[in-house]
């Protein structure tokens, strides 16, 4: 099999991912082996490759938005057959027995593992996945269109839930990339009035086309917001969102890495405003979102790259040069 491996994190301009021929994986008793067709590229992949997110193992194959076909089934696995389509997302497993898992918060399990961080991910022609976290994908999405749903879509959905936005409420989205594009469609489906703030004029135009009530740069005020979600990995953006909140509102930070949280006046937080981080997601989140994506139906926008062009796709993400979500296409059937 072919795989893009990260051995030494570094600036994406130096091409830290190396295409290698490695042995085909074999499934553990509770695993599936997938022939990967497509894997979407996420900002978390970029942060891992460049070292902003410290690696948990090296070398590692990044990628946690993979779509493929089952080619092998572990002997203890039930419910999956060779030839079926499956999705692989960020959550690679949890212990199932700790207090967090028992409370339905497996995303907070201290023993949770993550695809492309703790175990090899989808920037490859084959990969393994625990059968109990593999996801069934809506039939209305082809392989490329389904890939961005598996992280940007699911984590955007969880961010909306964490923010507390109610149907018909007034929502702010600060930063507008792949995840925000999908969150906007969910919020509009719920009847929300959505105000988008981003520096990119191209993304402002995209947000208007998908139903945003207003678009502007970060320093432009919004009407008082019931809730906000930030997508840019910048503490300054978090403060901009907080400044726009109405009393009792919450800012949900959709980021695994943030540059810093700058000092701000307590008056911005008073009146029971709140800030919450969003950490990973649960299998229930994923299933709920995928069902909702089919119901709406959500539209994804993709820009395909060959597997050998993974460094180029990451450079485009880093520089803002992408026109849609980058998806690595393996050429596998």
mmCIF file of C-alpha atoms in Angstrom:
data_model
loop_
_atom_site.group_PDB
_atom_site.id
_atom_site.type_symbol
_atom_site.label_atom_id
_atom_site.label_comp_id
_atom_site.label_asym_id
_atom_site.label_seq_id
_atom_site.Cartn_x
_atom_site.Cartn_y
_atom_site.Cartn_z
ATOM 1 C CA UNK A 1 0.000 0.000 0.000
ATOM 2 C CA UNK A 2 0.961 3.644 -0.409
ATOM 3 C CA UNK A 3 0.866 6.062 2.503
ATOM 4 C CA UNK A 4 1.836 9.656 3.227
ATOM 5 C CA UNK A 5 3.902 9.435 6.417
ATOM 6 C CA UNK A 6 4.977 12.153 8.816
ATOM 7 C CA UNK A 7 8.322 11.395 10.474
ATOM 8 C CA UNK A 8 9.499 14.878 11.436
ATOM 9 C CA UNK A 9 7.007 17.741 11.844
ATOM 10 C CA UNK A 10 8.009 20.979 10.159
ATOM 11 C CA UNK A 11 6.802 23.892 8.012
ATOM 12 C CA UNK A 12 4.488 22.608 5.321
ATOM 13 C CA UNK A 13 6.560 24.429 2.711
ATOM 14 C CA UNK A 14 9.383 21.953 3.342
ATOM 15 C CA UNK A 15 7.229 18.980 2.335
ATOM 16 C CA UNK A 16 7.218 17.065 5.641
ATOM 17 C CA UNK A 17 4.899 14.309 4.340
ATOM 18 C CA UNK A 18 6.709 11.511 2.501
ATOM 19 C CA UNK A 19 5.000 9.068 0.148
ATOM 20 C CA UNK A 20 6.092 5.542 1.049
ATOM 21 C CA UNK A 21 5.355 1.938 0.114
ATOM 22 C CA UNK A 22 4.486 0.031 3.295
ATOM 23 C CA UNK A 23 3.033 -3.354 4.129
ATOM 24 C CA UNK A 24 -0.728 -3.803 3.889
ATOM 25 C CA UNK A 25 -2.384 -3.728 7.330
ATOM 26 C CA UNK A 26 -4.135 -6.716 8.855
ATOM 27 C CA UNK A 27 -7.214 -6.262 11.050
ATOM 28 C CA UNK A 28 -7.232 -6.933 14.771
ATOM 29 C CA UNK A 29 -10.165 -9.043 15.937
ATOM 30 C CA UNK A 30 -12.340 -5.937 16.426
ATOM 31 C CA UNK A 31 -11.231 -4.030 13.325
ATOM 32 C CA UNK A 32 -11.986 -3.500 9.667
ATOM 33 C CA UNK A 33 -9.486 -2.915 6.885
ATOM 34 C CA UNK A 34 -10.628 -0.319 4.368
ATOM 35 C CA UNK A 35 -9.481 0.386 0.857
ATOM 36 C CA UNK A 36 -9.450 4.187 1.078
ATOM 37 C CA UNK A 37 -11.039 6.059 -1.822
ATOM 38 C CA UNK A 38 -10.887 9.626 -0.509
ATOM 39 C CA UNK A 39 -9.743 11.503 2.590
ATOM 40 C CA UNK A 40 -10.533 15.153 3.221
ATOM 41 C CA UNK A 41 -7.835 17.446 4.616
ATOM 42 C CA UNK A 42 -8.458 19.260 7.913
ATOM 43 C CA UNK A 43 -6.704 22.126 9.663
ATOM 44 C CA UNK A 44 -5.898 19.688 12.468
ATOM 45 C CA UNK A 45 -3.830 17.722 9.926
ATOM 46 C CA UNK A 46 -1.919 20.922 9.144
ATOM 47 C CA UNK A 47 -1.334 21.655 12.834
ATOM 48 C CA UNK A 48 -0.052 18.116 13.383
ATOM 49 C CA UNK A 49 2.234 18.183 10.350
ATOM 50 C CA UNK A 50 3.738 21.543 11.314
ATOM 51 C CA UNK A 51 4.102 20.647 15.000
ATOM 52 C CA UNK A 52 1.592 23.102 16.486
ATOM 53 C CA UNK A 53 -0.234 19.997 17.717
ATOM 54 C CA UNK A 54 2.433 17.807 19.354
ATOM 55 C CA UNK A 55 2.674 14.371 17.758
ATOM 56 C CA UNK A 56 1.709 11.385 19.903
ATOM 57 C CA UNK A 57 3.587 8.901 17.722
ATOM 58 C CA UNK A 58 6.021 9.125 14.831
ATOM 59 C CA UNK A 59 6.040 8.165 12.101
ATOM 60 C CA UNK A 60 2.298 8.517 11.647
ATOM 61 C CA UNK A 61 -0.083 8.688 8.700
ATOM 62 C CA UNK A 62 -2.390 11.734 9.132
ATOM 63 C CA UNK A 63 -5.954 12.032 7.879
ATOM 64 C CA UNK A 64 -9.236 11.561 9.744
ATOM 65 C CA UNK A 65 -11.983 12.145 7.166
ATOM 66 C CA UNK A 66 -11.671 8.947 5.155
ATOM 67 C CA UNK A 67 -14.160 7.135 2.948
ATOM 68 C CA UNK A 68 -13.469 3.613 1.767
ATOM 69 C CA UNK A 69 -14.693 0.095 1.129
ATOM 70 C CA UNK A 70 -14.345 -2.781 3.587
ATOM 71 C CA UNK A 71 -11.817 -5.329 2.276
ATOM 72 C CA UNK A 72 -11.211 -7.362 5.455
ATOM 73 C CA UNK A 73 -13.253 -7.976 8.615
ATOM 74 C CA UNK A 74 -11.804 -8.985 11.997
ATOM 75 C CA UNK A 75 -13.050 -12.279 13.361
ATOM 76 C CA UNK A 76 -15.021 -10.736 16.261
ATOM 77 C CA UNK A 77 -16.749 -8.080 14.137
ATOM 78 C CA UNK A 78 -20.463 -8.265 13.475
ATOM 79 C CA UNK A 79 -22.598 -6.024 11.290
ATOM 80 C CA UNK A 80 -20.026 -5.241 8.591
ATOM 81 C CA UNK A 81 -19.375 -7.112 5.337
ATOM 82 C CA UNK A 82 -16.661 -6.946 2.704
ATOM 83 C CA UNK A 83 -17.615 -4.429 0.001
ATOM 84 C CA UNK A 84 -19.635 -2.081 2.218
ATOM 85 C CA UNK A 85 -18.794 1.617 2.291
ATOM 86 C CA UNK A 86 -17.554 3.049 5.595
ATOM 87 C CA UNK A 87 -16.387 6.382 6.942
ATOM 88 C CA UNK A 88 -13.580 6.989 9.407
ATOM 89 C CA UNK A 89 -13.540 10.114 11.555
ATOM 90 C CA UNK A 90 -11.429 11.674 14.318
ATOM 91 C CA UNK A 91 -12.580 9.485 17.224
ATOM 92 C CA UNK A 92 -10.693 6.185 16.924
ATOM 93 C CA UNK A 93 -11.854 4.649 20.203
ATOM 94 C CA UNK A 94 -12.600 5.128 23.886
ATOM 95 C CA UNK A 95 -12.458 2.906 26.958
ATOM 96 C CA UNK A 96 -16.238 2.613 27.376
ATOM 97 C CA UNK A 97 -16.002 2.174 31.155
ATOM 98 C CA UNK A 98 -14.846 5.479 32.694
ATOM 99 C CA UNK A 99 -17.234 8.043 34.185
ATOM 100 C CA UNK A 100 -17.093 10.186 31.038
ATOM 101 C CA UNK A 101 -17.914 7.266 28.738
ATOM 102 C CA UNK A 102 -20.729 6.065 31.008
ATOM 103 C CA UNK A 103 -22.199 9.582 30.957
ATOM 104 C CA UNK A 104 -22.240 9.700 27.145
ATOM 105 C CA UNK A 105 -19.148 11.922 26.952
ATOM 106 C CA UNK A 106 -16.706 9.537 25.296
ATOM 107 C CA UNK A 107 -15.137 12.567 23.596
ATOM 108 C CA UNK A 108 -13.669 13.426 27.024
ATOM 109 C CA UNK A 109 -12.395 9.915 27.850
ATOM 110 C CA UNK A 110 -8.805 10.115 29.089
ATOM 111 C CA UNK A 111 -8.012 6.933 27.163
ATOM 112 C CA UNK A 112 -9.661 8.069 23.927
ATOM 113 C CA UNK A 113 -7.592 7.622 20.788
ATOM 114 C CA UNK A 114 -7.775 9.646 17.601
ATOM 115 C CA UNK A 115 -7.315 8.837 13.941
ATOM 116 C CA UNK A 116 -4.170 10.248 12.377
ATOM 117 C CA UNK A 117 -2.800 11.200 15.806
ATOM 118 C CA UNK A 118 -2.711 8.012 17.900
ATOM 119 C CA UNK A 119 -3.100 5.593 15.004
ATOM 120 C CA UNK A 120 -2.503 5.767 11.273
ATOM 121 C CA UNK A 121 -5.117 7.668 9.321
ATOM 122 C CA UNK A 122 -6.526 8.012 5.841
ATOM 123 C CA UNK A 123 -3.723 9.641 3.837
ATOM 124 C CA UNK A 124 -3.106 6.152 2.446
ATOM 125 C CA UNK A 125 -4.588 3.546 0.138
ATOM 126 C CA UNK A 126 -5.510 1.273 3.055
ATOM 127 C CA UNK A 127 -6.190 1.756 6.754
ATOM 128 C CA UNK A 128 -7.638 -0.040 9.755
ATOM 129 C CA UNK A 129 -10.475 1.199 11.941
ATOM 130 C CA UNK A 130 -12.192 -0.213 15.005
ATOM 131 C CA UNK A 131 -15.509 -1.536 13.740
ATOM 132 C CA UNK A 132 -17.457 0.106 16.560
ATOM 133 C CA UNK A 133 -16.379 3.605 15.471
ATOM 134 C CA UNK A 134 -16.675 3.091 11.695
ATOM 135 C CA UNK A 135 -19.545 5.131 10.292
ATOM 136 C CA UNK A 136 -22.229 4.319 7.766
ATOM 137 C CA UNK A 137 -22.554 7.126 5.237
ATOM 138 C CA UNK A 138 -25.707 8.557 3.638
ATOM 139 C CA UNK A 139 -26.303 7.137 0.167
ATOM 140 C CA UNK A 140 -26.975 10.591 -1.272
ATOM 141 C CA UNK A 141 -23.312 11.611 -1.010
ATOM 142 C CA UNK A 142 -20.627 10.272 -3.328
ATOM 143 C CA UNK A 143 -17.222 9.466 -1.834
ATOM 144 C CA UNK A 144 -15.664 12.907 -2.357
ATOM 145 C CA UNK A 145 -18.751 14.761 -1.138
ATOM 146 C CA UNK A 146 -19.028 12.570 1.973
ATOM 147 C CA UNK A 147 -15.427 13.031 3.154
ATOM 148 C CA UNK A 148 -15.760 16.635 4.499
ATOM 149 C CA UNK A 149 -18.776 15.596 6.574
ATOM 150 C CA UNK A 150 -16.607 13.382 8.775
ATOM 151 C CA UNK A 151 -14.778 16.055 10.773
ATOM 152 C CA UNK A 152 -15.670 19.566 9.656
ATOM 153 C CA UNK A 153 -19.330 18.623 9.524
ATOM 154 C CA UNK A 154 -19.548 16.617 12.731
ATOM 155 C CA UNK A 155 -17.431 18.979 14.861
ATOM 156 C CA UNK A 156 -19.332 21.964 13.457
ATOM 157 C CA UNK A 157 -22.576 20.285 14.508
ATOM 158 C CA UNK A 158 -21.252 19.613 18.011
ATOM 159 C CA UNK A 159 -20.089 23.243 18.224
ATOM 160 C CA UNK A 160 -23.597 24.441 17.480
ATOM 161 C CA UNK A 161 -24.938 22.209 20.245
ATOM 162 C CA UNK A 162 -22.281 23.398 22.707
ATOM 163 C CA UNK A 163 -23.078 27.030 21.887
ATOM 164 C CA UNK A 164 -26.672 26.483 22.986
ATOM 165 C CA UNK A 165 -28.180 28.076 19.883
ATOM 166 C CA UNK A 166 -31.905 27.398 19.683
ATOM 167 C CA UNK A 167 -33.957 27.083 16.498
ATOM 168 C CA UNK A 168 -34.749 30.571 15.250
ATOM 169 C CA UNK A 169 -31.978 32.167 17.304
ATOM 170 C CA UNK A 170 -29.379 34.706 16.220
ATOM 171 C CA UNK A 171 -25.991 33.074 15.649
ATOM 172 C CA UNK A 172 -22.537 34.374 14.805
ATOM 173 C CA UNK A 173 -19.902 32.347 12.935
ATOM 174 C CA UNK A 174 -16.408 33.810 13.275
ATOM 175 C CA UNK A 175 -14.047 32.447 10.656
ATOM 176 C CA UNK A 176 -15.503 30.752 7.611
ATOM 177 C CA UNK A 177 -13.891 27.629 6.196
ATOM 178 C CA UNK A 178 -15.004 24.081 5.539
ATOM 179 C CA UNK A 179 -16.530 23.457 8.975
ATOM 180 C CA UNK A 180 -18.338 26.802 9.154
ATOM 181 C CA UNK A 181 -19.825 26.263 5.692
ATOM 182 C CA UNK A 182 -21.527 23.098 6.911
ATOM 183 C CA UNK A 183 -22.524 24.599 10.276
ATOM 184 C CA UNK A 184 -24.165 27.515 8.446
ATOM 185 C CA UNK A 185 -26.357 25.090 6.505
ATOM 186 C CA UNK A 186 -27.442 23.324 9.705
ATOM 187 C CA UNK A 187 -28.219 26.632 11.410
ATOM 188 C CA UNK A 188 -30.248 27.883 8.457
ATOM 189 C CA UNK A 189 -32.152 24.572 8.472
ATOM 190 C CA UNK A 190 -32.998 25.334 12.100
ATOM 191 C CA UNK A 191 -34.312 28.748 11.079
ATOM 192 C CA UNK A 192 -31.461 30.710 12.643
ATOM 193 C CA UNK A 193 -30.397 34.199 11.595
ATOM 194 C CA UNK A 194 -26.676 33.790 10.918
ATOM 195 C CA UNK A 195 -24.047 36.542 10.839
ATOM 196 C CA UNK A 196 -20.614 35.631 9.466
ATOM 197 C CA UNK A 197 -17.383 37.450 10.224
ATOM 198 C CA UNK A 198 -14.218 36.637 8.260
ATOM 199 C CA UNK A 199 -11.383 38.554 6.626
ATOM 200 C CA UNK A 200 -11.723 36.700 3.329
ATOM 201 C CA UNK A 201 -13.904 38.476 0.781
ATOM 202 C CA UNK A 202 -14.222 35.208 -1.132
ATOM 203 C CA UNK A 203 -15.571 33.464 1.974
ATOM 204 C CA UNK A 204 -17.886 36.390 2.681
ATOM 205 C CA UNK A 205 -19.406 35.917 -0.771
ATOM 206 C CA UNK A 206 -19.714 32.174 -0.186
ATOM 207 C CA UNK A 207 -21.479 32.756 3.151
ATOM 208 C CA UNK A 208 -24.012 35.088 1.534
ATOM 209 C CA UNK A 209 -24.688 32.507 -1.173
ATOM 210 C CA UNK A 210 -25.494 29.951 1.532
ATOM 211 C CA UNK A 211 -27.910 32.214 3.390
ATOM 212 C CA UNK A 212 -25.955 34.363 5.852
ATOM 213 C CA UNK A 213 -27.884 37.436 7.008
ATOM 214 C CA UNK A 214 -24.732 39.574 7.002
ATOM 215 C CA UNK A 215 -21.016 39.249 6.332
ATOM 216 C CA UNK A 216 -18.114 41.496 7.273
ATOM 217 C CA UNK A 217 -14.604 41.491 8.737
ATOM 218 C CA UNK A 218 -13.977 40.569 12.371
ATOM 219 C CA UNK A 219 -13.986 44.181 13.585
ATOM 220 C CA UNK A 220 -17.476 44.882 12.241
ATOM 221 C CA UNK A 221 -20.160 44.521 14.945
ATOM 222 C CA UNK A 222 -23.060 42.118 14.635
ATOM 223 C CA UNK A 223 -26.519 42.518 16.135
ATOM 224 C CA UNK A 224 -26.553 41.086 19.684
ATOM 225 C CA UNK A 225 -26.028 37.346 19.328
ATOM 226 C CA UNK A 226 -27.692 34.517 21.240
ATOM 227 C CA UNK A 227 -24.626 32.349 20.548
ATOM 228 C CA UNK A 228 -21.436 32.305 18.526
ATOM 229 C CA UNK A 229 -18.971 29.727 17.227
ATOM 230 C CA UNK A 230 -15.366 30.582 16.406
ATOM 231 C CA UNK A 231 -13.496 28.569 13.788
ATOM 232 C CA UNK A 232 -10.270 30.559 13.391
ATOM 233 C CA UNK A 233 -7.473 29.346 15.756
ATOM 234 C CA UNK A 234 -7.012 32.857 17.130
ATOM 235 C CA UNK A 235 -7.735 34.210 20.594
ATOM 236 C CA UNK A 236 -8.418 37.636 19.110
ATOM 237 C CA UNK A 237 -11.322 36.125 17.176
ATOM 238 C CA UNK A 238 -12.707 34.619 20.388
ATOM 239 C CA UNK A 239 -12.727 38.083 21.972
ATOM 240 C CA UNK A 240 -14.388 39.557 18.874
ATOM 241 C CA UNK A 241 -17.146 36.964 19.190
ATOM 242 C CA UNK A 242 -17.519 37.596 22.917
ATOM 243 C CA UNK A 243 -17.904 41.302 22.236
ATOM 244 C CA UNK A 244 -20.900 40.514 20.011
ATOM 245 C CA UNK A 245 -22.786 38.328 22.509
ATOM 246 C CA UNK A 246 -26.048 39.314 24.102
ATOM 247 C CA UNK A 247 -26.472 38.696 27.843
ATOM 248 C CA UNK A 248 -26.505 34.987 28.680
ATOM 249 C CA UNK A 249 -24.942 33.963 25.375
ATOM 250 C CA UNK A 250 -22.096 31.483 24.830
ATOM 251 C CA UNK A 251 -19.068 31.449 22.544
ATOM 252 C CA UNK A 252 -18.102 27.908 21.501
ATOM 253 C CA UNK A 253 -14.476 27.599 20.375
ATOM 254 C CA UNK A 254 -14.197 25.077 17.554
ATOM 255 C CA UNK A 255 -10.424 24.499 17.732
ATOM 256 C CA UNK A 256 -8.035 21.850 19.016
ATOM 257 C CA UNK A 257 -5.255 24.483 19.093
ATOM 258 C CA UNK A 258 -5.510 28.218 19.840
ATOM 259 C CA UNK A 259 -2.630 30.671 19.590
ATOM 260 C CA UNK A 260 -3.484 32.337 22.913
ATOM 261 C CA UNK A 261 -6.332 34.035 24.788
ATOM 262 C CA UNK A 262 -5.572 37.761 25.058
ATOM 263 C CA UNK A 263 -6.473 39.845 28.068
ATOM 264 C CA UNK A 264 -9.942 41.366 27.866
ATOM 265 C CA UNK A 265 -12.205 43.434 30.107
ATOM 266 C CA UNK A 266 -14.412 41.452 32.475
ATOM 267 C CA UNK A 267 -17.381 43.525 31.285
ATOM 268 C CA UNK A 268 -17.337 41.434 28.077
ATOM 269 C CA UNK A 269 -17.938 38.288 30.134
ATOM 270 C CA UNK A 270 -20.320 39.703 32.738
ATOM 271 C CA UNK A 271 -24.090 39.172 32.544
ATOM 272 C CA UNK A 272 -23.617 35.424 32.438
ATOM 273 C CA UNK A 273 -21.912 35.286 29.081
ATOM 274 C CA UNK A 274 -19.739 32.225 28.683
ATOM 275 C CA UNK A 275 -16.853 30.702 26.731
ATOM 276 C CA UNK A 276 -16.687 26.945 26.103
ATOM 277 C CA UNK A 277 -14.188 24.838 24.246
ATOM 278 C CA UNK A 278 -15.314 22.080 21.913
ATOM 279 C CA UNK A 279 -13.317 18.871 22.342
ATOM 280 C CA UNK A 280 -13.727 16.133 19.749
ATOM 281 C CA UNK A 281 -17.147 14.508 19.280
ATOM 282 C CA UNK A 282 -19.036 11.352 20.151
ATOM 283 C CA UNK A 283 -20.327 8.584 17.922
ATOM 284 C CA UNK A 284 -23.832 9.818 18.709
ATOM 285 C CA UNK A 285 -22.876 13.275 17.405
ATOM 286 C CA UNK A 286 -21.603 11.699 14.193
ATOM 287 C CA UNK A 287 -24.697 9.595 13.615
ATOM 288 C CA UNK A 288 -27.053 12.508 14.353
ATOM 289 C CA UNK A 289 -25.180 14.822 12.025
ATOM 290 C CA UNK A 290 -24.947 12.339 9.144
ATOM 291 C CA UNK A 291 -28.702 11.735 9.364
ATOM 292 C CA UNK A 292 -29.290 15.491 9.406
ATOM 293 C CA UNK A 293 -26.902 16.041 6.488
ATOM 294 C CA UNK A 294 -28.992 13.663 4.395
ATOM 295 C CA UNK A 295 -32.249 15.282 5.508
ATOM 296 C CA UNK A 296 -31.286 18.901 4.701
ATOM 297 C CA UNK A 297 -29.445 17.869 2.360
ATOM 298 C CA UNK A 298 -26.117 19.542 3.059
ATOM 299 C CA UNK A 299 -23.873 20.565 0.172
ATOM 300 C CA UNK A 300 -20.123 20.108 0.422
ATOM 301 C CA UNK A 301 -17.559 21.731 -1.862
ATOM 302 C CA UNK A 302 -14.382 19.799 -2.649
ATOM 303 C CA UNK A 303 -11.071 20.317 -4.436
ATOM 304 C CA UNK A 304 -9.441 16.976 -5.334
ATOM 305 C CA UNK A 305 -5.722 16.215 -5.082
ATOM 306 C CA UNK A 306 -3.816 13.018 -5.769
ATOM 307 C CA UNK A 307 -2.404 11.219 -2.746
ATOM 308 C CA UNK A 308 1.092 12.179 -3.890
ATOM 309 C CA UNK A 309 0.060 15.850 -3.722
ATOM 310 C CA UNK A 310 -0.730 15.858 0.008
ATOM 311 C CA UNK A 311 1.925 18.469 0.812
ATOM 312 C CA UNK A 312 0.508 20.739 -1.887
ATOM 313 C CA UNK A 313 -3.000 20.392 -0.436
ATOM 314 C CA UNK A 314 -1.712 21.334 3.027
ATOM 315 C CA UNK A 315 0.169 24.325 1.609
ATOM 316 C CA UNK A 316 -3.035 25.514 -0.006
ATOM 317 C CA UNK A 317 -4.821 25.225 3.327
ATOM 318 C CA UNK A 318 -2.031 27.098 5.124
ATOM 319 C CA UNK A 319 -1.925 29.977 2.635
ATOM 320 C CA UNK A 320 -5.639 30.311 1.954
ATOM 321 C CA UNK A 321 -5.113 29.163 -1.620
ATOM 322 C CA UNK A 322 -7.839 26.510 -1.669
ATOM 323 C CA UNK A 323 -11.181 27.187 -3.321
ATOM 324 C CA UNK A 324 -12.935 24.343 -1.441
ATOM 325 C CA UNK A 325 -12.169 21.507 0.985
ATOM 326 C CA UNK A 326 -9.067 19.636 -0.196
ATOM 327 C CA UNK A 327 -9.705 15.902 -0.634
ATOM 328 C CA UNK A 328 -6.924 13.422 -1.315
ATOM 329 C CA UNK A 329 -8.059 10.853 -3.884
ATOM 330 C CA UNK A 330 -6.153 7.581 -3.855
ATOM 331 C CA UNK A 331 -7.189 6.162 -7.192
ATOM 332 C CA UNK A 332 -8.337 2.976 -5.452
ATOM 333 C CA UNK A 333 -11.645 1.430 -6.643
#
